[in-house]
Structure formats: structure tokens, C-alpha cells
């Protein structure tokens, strides 16, 4: 499995106009609900916000990965959002965030949760990818940029 | 049953440590010990008579990290691949060093270790 398989264009929201992490998370959960990826958006929000309150999910470099602990999801689910204005996800470097990956993984594969978090961290360390994601015009292009960089990365086992 | 191996990595480009550990997590390598270390070149070049050696150490850096991890042997190639993807080819001067030793006996290895 690769991250790119979880983030097809229909799970990418460019130019989210939100002022708080909660509003960003709401938008991404709605996008996943609209494509039928999430059956219980209320539960997902509750779990993601619970995690968000523990410690901010900003990882630095203007990137955040809001997520819930592994939960009752049938498969790994992800979405990517680009924000029009930077939002504070309490990143360790203090930098506000414009690139957000929402990640949900099944409780039956807890190790995959860590692997996917690590994969997103590694990919977004690339300043080139971050610039590309900030600059793309369409969701399809964003998906392609992620897939391009991930080509040389190993498959993640569930 | 797969065999356990001790993988020893000398990481010269310390700035890649976090990314390398993230790469380990992707491979389900969940435990490793990271030690601050110093190369021989740095120490010996501080002895005045050997000061000239500094200029001969192409790509060498004063400090490095030594990473120890015990893994199933099938993880060795993926670990080396991810090291080279992040830190560059091991054959290039200054990127680092990897060697692998057999493990005769081990206790305390935890499947879920994230130490």
C-alpha cells in the first residue's frame, strides 16, 4: 500500500477557507462523507478532535496531520486539504499550517497507523513537494505530485 | 524462522536522523538505540601532529550518530534502501557506514517497542 492510493483527487480539497483546526477538520470530514468514505462523521469528528486536544498535530514546515487513534474504520482513510490562510495546529516549529492530511486507520491494523503517519512526515519533509502542493491548480495535479514523489518509497505493509 | 541481526548504522549526516527513524517506522522497525558518537578522524586531528589529516578526510564530519537496531534479517535490505534514499549512496564519502552482525541471543525485544 502507498499513501497515494488513499488520496485520489476526490479526497483532495484545495483552498479551504477556515480559521481554526476544527473548521479544517470539519471540511475534510465532510469531503470524505460526501464520497461515501465515512459512515459516521460525528464519531470521526469526536475521535479526531479528542486527539487534537491532547497535543497539536502540526508537524512543522506548515504541515499538519490531524488523525484519530485507530478506530472502527473498515480500511485506512485519508484526505488532503490546502488552506487559503495559515491555521495554527500547534506545530513544534510554531509555524502555521496550510497543508493538512486527515488520517483514519482501522483498529485491526494499528501498526499501519504509525507507518502511514511516518510516510506523510517523510514525504512532506520535501520542500519541493510542499511548494508544489501550495502551487497546484487542481486536485488531480496535487494527487499526481504526491504520487510522483512516493514512486521511490517502499510499499507499506498493513 | 527468520534470524535476528544487529544492524549498526553510523549516520554522518545527523540532520537526517528524524527522517531515517520515520523511514524505520514505515518498515515496522519500532525500536532502535541512538548514540551520540565521534569519528576517529575528529579525535586524532585534534592531536597537533596529526592536524594535517583533516584536509584528507573528504566528506567527514566531526560528530555522528550511531544507531543500533535488532531486526529480522529480511529487514536488512529495506533498511539499507531507506538509508540510501534519505542519506545518499553509502559508497559516497561522508554519508555513513552500515554493518550487520548475527545475534546469538536476545531478550527484552518487544514487538511493540518504540524505545
PDB file of C-alpha atoms in Angstrom, chain A residues 19-117:
ATOM      1  CA  UNK A  19      -9.833  29.834  10.607  1.00  0.00           C
ATOM      2  CA  UNK A  20      -9.490  27.009  13.129  1.00  0.00           C
ATOM      3  CA  UNK A  21      -8.251  23.396  13.133  1.00  0.00           C
ATOM      4  CA  UNK A  22     -11.810  22.302  13.945  1.00  0.00           C
ATOM      5  CA  UNK A  23     -13.195  24.044  10.858  1.00  0.00           C
ATOM      6  CA  UNK A  24     -10.465  22.462   8.692  1.00  0.00           C
ATOM      7  CA  UNK A  25     -11.235  19.034  10.128  1.00  0.00           C
ATOM      8  CA  UNK A  26     -14.977  19.593   9.545  1.00  0.00           C
ATOM      9  CA  UNK A  27     -14.331  20.370   5.876  1.00  0.00           C
ATOM     10  CA  UNK A  28     -12.193  17.284   5.322  1.00  0.00           C
ATOM     11  CA  UNK A  29     -14.632  15.009   7.151  1.00  0.00           C
ATOM     12  CA  UNK A  30     -17.472  16.403   5.039  1.00  0.00           C
ATOM     13  CA  UNK A  31     -15.473  15.752   1.851  1.00  0.00           C
ATOM     14  CA  UNK A  32     -14.890  12.140   2.938  1.00  0.00           C
ATOM     15  CA  UNK A  33     -18.541  11.755   3.898  1.00  0.00           C
ATOM     16  CA  UNK A  34     -19.685  13.128   0.537  1.00  0.00           C
ATOM     17  CA  UNK A  35     -17.689  10.468  -1.343  1.00  0.00           C
ATOM     18  CA  UNK A  36     -19.001   7.729   0.935  1.00  0.00           C
ATOM     19  CA  UNK A  37     -15.680   7.059   2.672  1.00  0.00           C
ATOM     20  CA  UNK A  38     -17.029   7.778   6.144  1.00  0.00           C
ATOM     21  CA  UNK A  39     -20.219   6.288   7.514  1.00  0.00           C
ATOM     22  CA  UNK A  40     -20.355   8.127  10.845  1.00  0.00           C
ATOM     23  CA  UNK A  41     -18.933  11.650  10.535  1.00  0.00           C
ATOM     24  CA  UNK A  42     -19.946  12.575  14.094  1.00  0.00           C
ATOM     25  CA  UNK A  43     -17.915   9.737  15.557  1.00  0.00           C
ATOM     26  CA  UNK A  44     -14.941  10.559  13.352  1.00  0.00           C
ATOM     27  CA  UNK A  45     -15.022  14.195  14.400  1.00  0.00           C
ATOM     28  CA  UNK A  46     -15.284  13.260  18.060  1.00  0.00           C
ATOM     29  CA  UNK A  47     -12.259  10.960  17.797  1.00  0.00           C
ATOM     30  CA  UNK A  48     -10.157  13.361  15.715  1.00  0.00           C
ATOM     31  CA  UNK A  49     -10.882  16.323  17.990  1.00  0.00           C
ATOM     32  CA  UNK A  50     -10.145  14.196  21.042  1.00  0.00           C
ATOM     33  CA  UNK A  51      -6.686  13.530  19.618  1.00  0.00           C
ATOM     34  CA  UNK A  52      -6.273  17.165  18.572  1.00  0.00           C
ATOM     35  CA  UNK A  53      -6.933  18.317  22.124  1.00  0.00           C
ATOM     36  CA  UNK A  54      -4.247  16.034  23.542  1.00  0.00           C
ATOM     37  CA  UNK A  55      -1.464  17.626  21.551  1.00  0.00           C
ATOM     38  CA  UNK A  56      -1.487  19.636  18.342  1.00  0.00           C
ATOM     39  CA  UNK A  57      -0.991  17.621  15.172  1.00  0.00           C
ATOM     40  CA  UNK A  58       1.158  20.179  13.370  1.00  0.00           C
ATOM     41  CA  UNK A  59       4.459  18.534  12.458  1.00  0.00           C
ATOM     42  CA  UNK A  60       6.321  21.624  11.274  1.00  0.00           C
ATOM     43  CA  UNK A  61       7.073  23.050   7.827  1.00  0.00           C
ATOM     44  CA  UNK A  62       3.463  24.283   7.565  1.00  0.00           C
ATOM     45  CA  UNK A  63       2.018  20.759   7.626  1.00  0.00           C
ATOM     46  CA  UNK A  64      -0.465  19.076   9.996  1.00  0.00           C
ATOM     47  CA  UNK A  65      -1.785  15.520  10.223  1.00  0.00           C
ATOM     48  CA  UNK A  66      -4.995  15.520  12.254  1.00  0.00           C
ATOM     49  CA  UNK A  67      -5.959  11.930  12.952  1.00  0.00           C
ATOM     50  CA  UNK A  68      -7.760   9.730  15.394  1.00  0.00           C
ATOM     51  CA  UNK A  69      -6.289   6.784  17.184  1.00  0.00           C
ATOM     52  CA  UNK A  70      -7.017   3.617  15.179  1.00  0.00           C
ATOM     53  CA  UNK A  71     -10.779   3.203  15.206  1.00  0.00           C
ATOM     54  CA  UNK A  72     -13.745   1.285  13.826  1.00  0.00           C
ATOM     55  CA  UNK A  73     -12.971   2.034  10.195  1.00  0.00           C
ATOM     56  CA  UNK A  74     -13.160  -0.741   7.617  1.00  0.00           C
ATOM     57  CA  UNK A  75      -9.997   0.445   5.866  1.00  0.00           C
ATOM     58  CA  UNK A  76      -7.422   3.250   6.038  1.00  0.00           C
ATOM     59  CA  UNK A  77      -8.939   6.560   5.003  1.00  0.00           C
ATOM     60  CA  UNK A  78      -7.197   9.829   4.191  1.00  0.00           C
ATOM     61  CA  UNK A  79      -7.881  13.242   2.764  1.00  0.00           C
ATOM     62  CA  UNK A  80      -5.675  16.185   1.874  1.00  0.00           C
ATOM     63  CA  UNK A  81      -6.587  19.836   2.249  1.00  0.00           C
ATOM     64  CA  UNK A  82      -4.874  23.069   1.309  1.00  0.00           C
ATOM     65  CA  UNK A  83      -5.844  26.140   3.297  1.00  0.00           C
ATOM     66  CA  UNK A  84      -6.166  29.625   1.852  1.00  0.00           C
ATOM     67  CA  UNK A  85      -4.898  31.156   5.096  1.00  0.00           C
ATOM     68  CA  UNK A  86      -2.488  29.574   7.581  1.00  0.00           C
ATOM     69  CA  UNK A  87      -4.079  28.000  10.666  1.00  0.00           C
ATOM     70  CA  UNK A  88      -2.392  27.225  13.996  1.00  0.00           C
ATOM     71  CA  UNK A  89      -2.161  23.457  14.569  1.00  0.00           C
ATOM     72  CA  UNK A  90       0.358  23.954  17.423  1.00  0.00           C
ATOM     73  CA  UNK A  91       3.351  22.838  15.396  1.00  0.00           C
ATOM     74  CA  UNK A  92       6.647  22.338  17.217  1.00  0.00           C
ATOM     75  CA  UNK A  93       8.303  24.951  14.998  1.00  0.00           C
ATOM     76  CA  UNK A  94       5.493  27.428  15.712  1.00  0.00           C
ATOM     77  CA  UNK A  95       4.724  27.747  12.022  1.00  0.00           C
ATOM     78  CA  UNK A  96       1.086  27.946  10.983  1.00  0.00           C
ATOM     79  CA  UNK A  97      -0.225  25.365   8.578  1.00  0.00           C
ATOM     80  CA  UNK A  98      -1.575  25.404   5.036  1.00  0.00           C
ATOM     81  CA  UNK A  99      -1.193  21.726   4.148  1.00  0.00           C
ATOM     82  CA  UNK A 100      -3.336  19.237   6.069  1.00  0.00           C
ATOM     83  CA  UNK A 101      -3.603  15.461   5.823  1.00  0.00           C
ATOM     84  CA  UNK A 102      -6.505  13.850   7.694  1.00  0.00           C
ATOM     85  CA  UNK A 103      -5.774  10.222   8.528  1.00  0.00           C
ATOM     86  CA  UNK A 104      -8.029   7.476   9.885  1.00  0.00           C
ATOM     87  CA  UNK A 105      -6.858   3.886  10.249  1.00  0.00           C
ATOM     88  CA  UNK A 106      -8.637   0.704  11.335  1.00  0.00           C
ATOM     89  CA  UNK A 107      -8.110  -0.606  14.844  1.00  0.00           C
ATOM     90  CA  UNK A 108      -7.434  -4.060  13.395  1.00  0.00           C
ATOM     91  CA  UNK A 109      -4.146  -2.787  11.849  1.00  0.00           C
ATOM     92  CA  UNK A 110      -2.619  -0.498  14.497  1.00  0.00           C
ATOM     93  CA  UNK A 111       0.896  -0.744  13.035  1.00  0.00           C
ATOM     94  CA  UNK A 112      -0.314   0.669   9.736  1.00  0.00           C
ATOM     95  CA  UNK A 113      -1.352   3.802  11.601  1.00  0.00           C
ATOM     96  CA  UNK A 114       2.255   4.510  12.583  1.00  0.00           C
ATOM     97  CA  UNK A 115       3.551   3.626   9.122  1.00  0.00           C
ATOM     98  CA  UNK A 116       1.164   5.999   7.380  1.00  0.00           C
ATOM     99  CA  UNK A 117       1.922   8.817   9.818  1.00  0.00           C
TER     100      UNK A 117
END
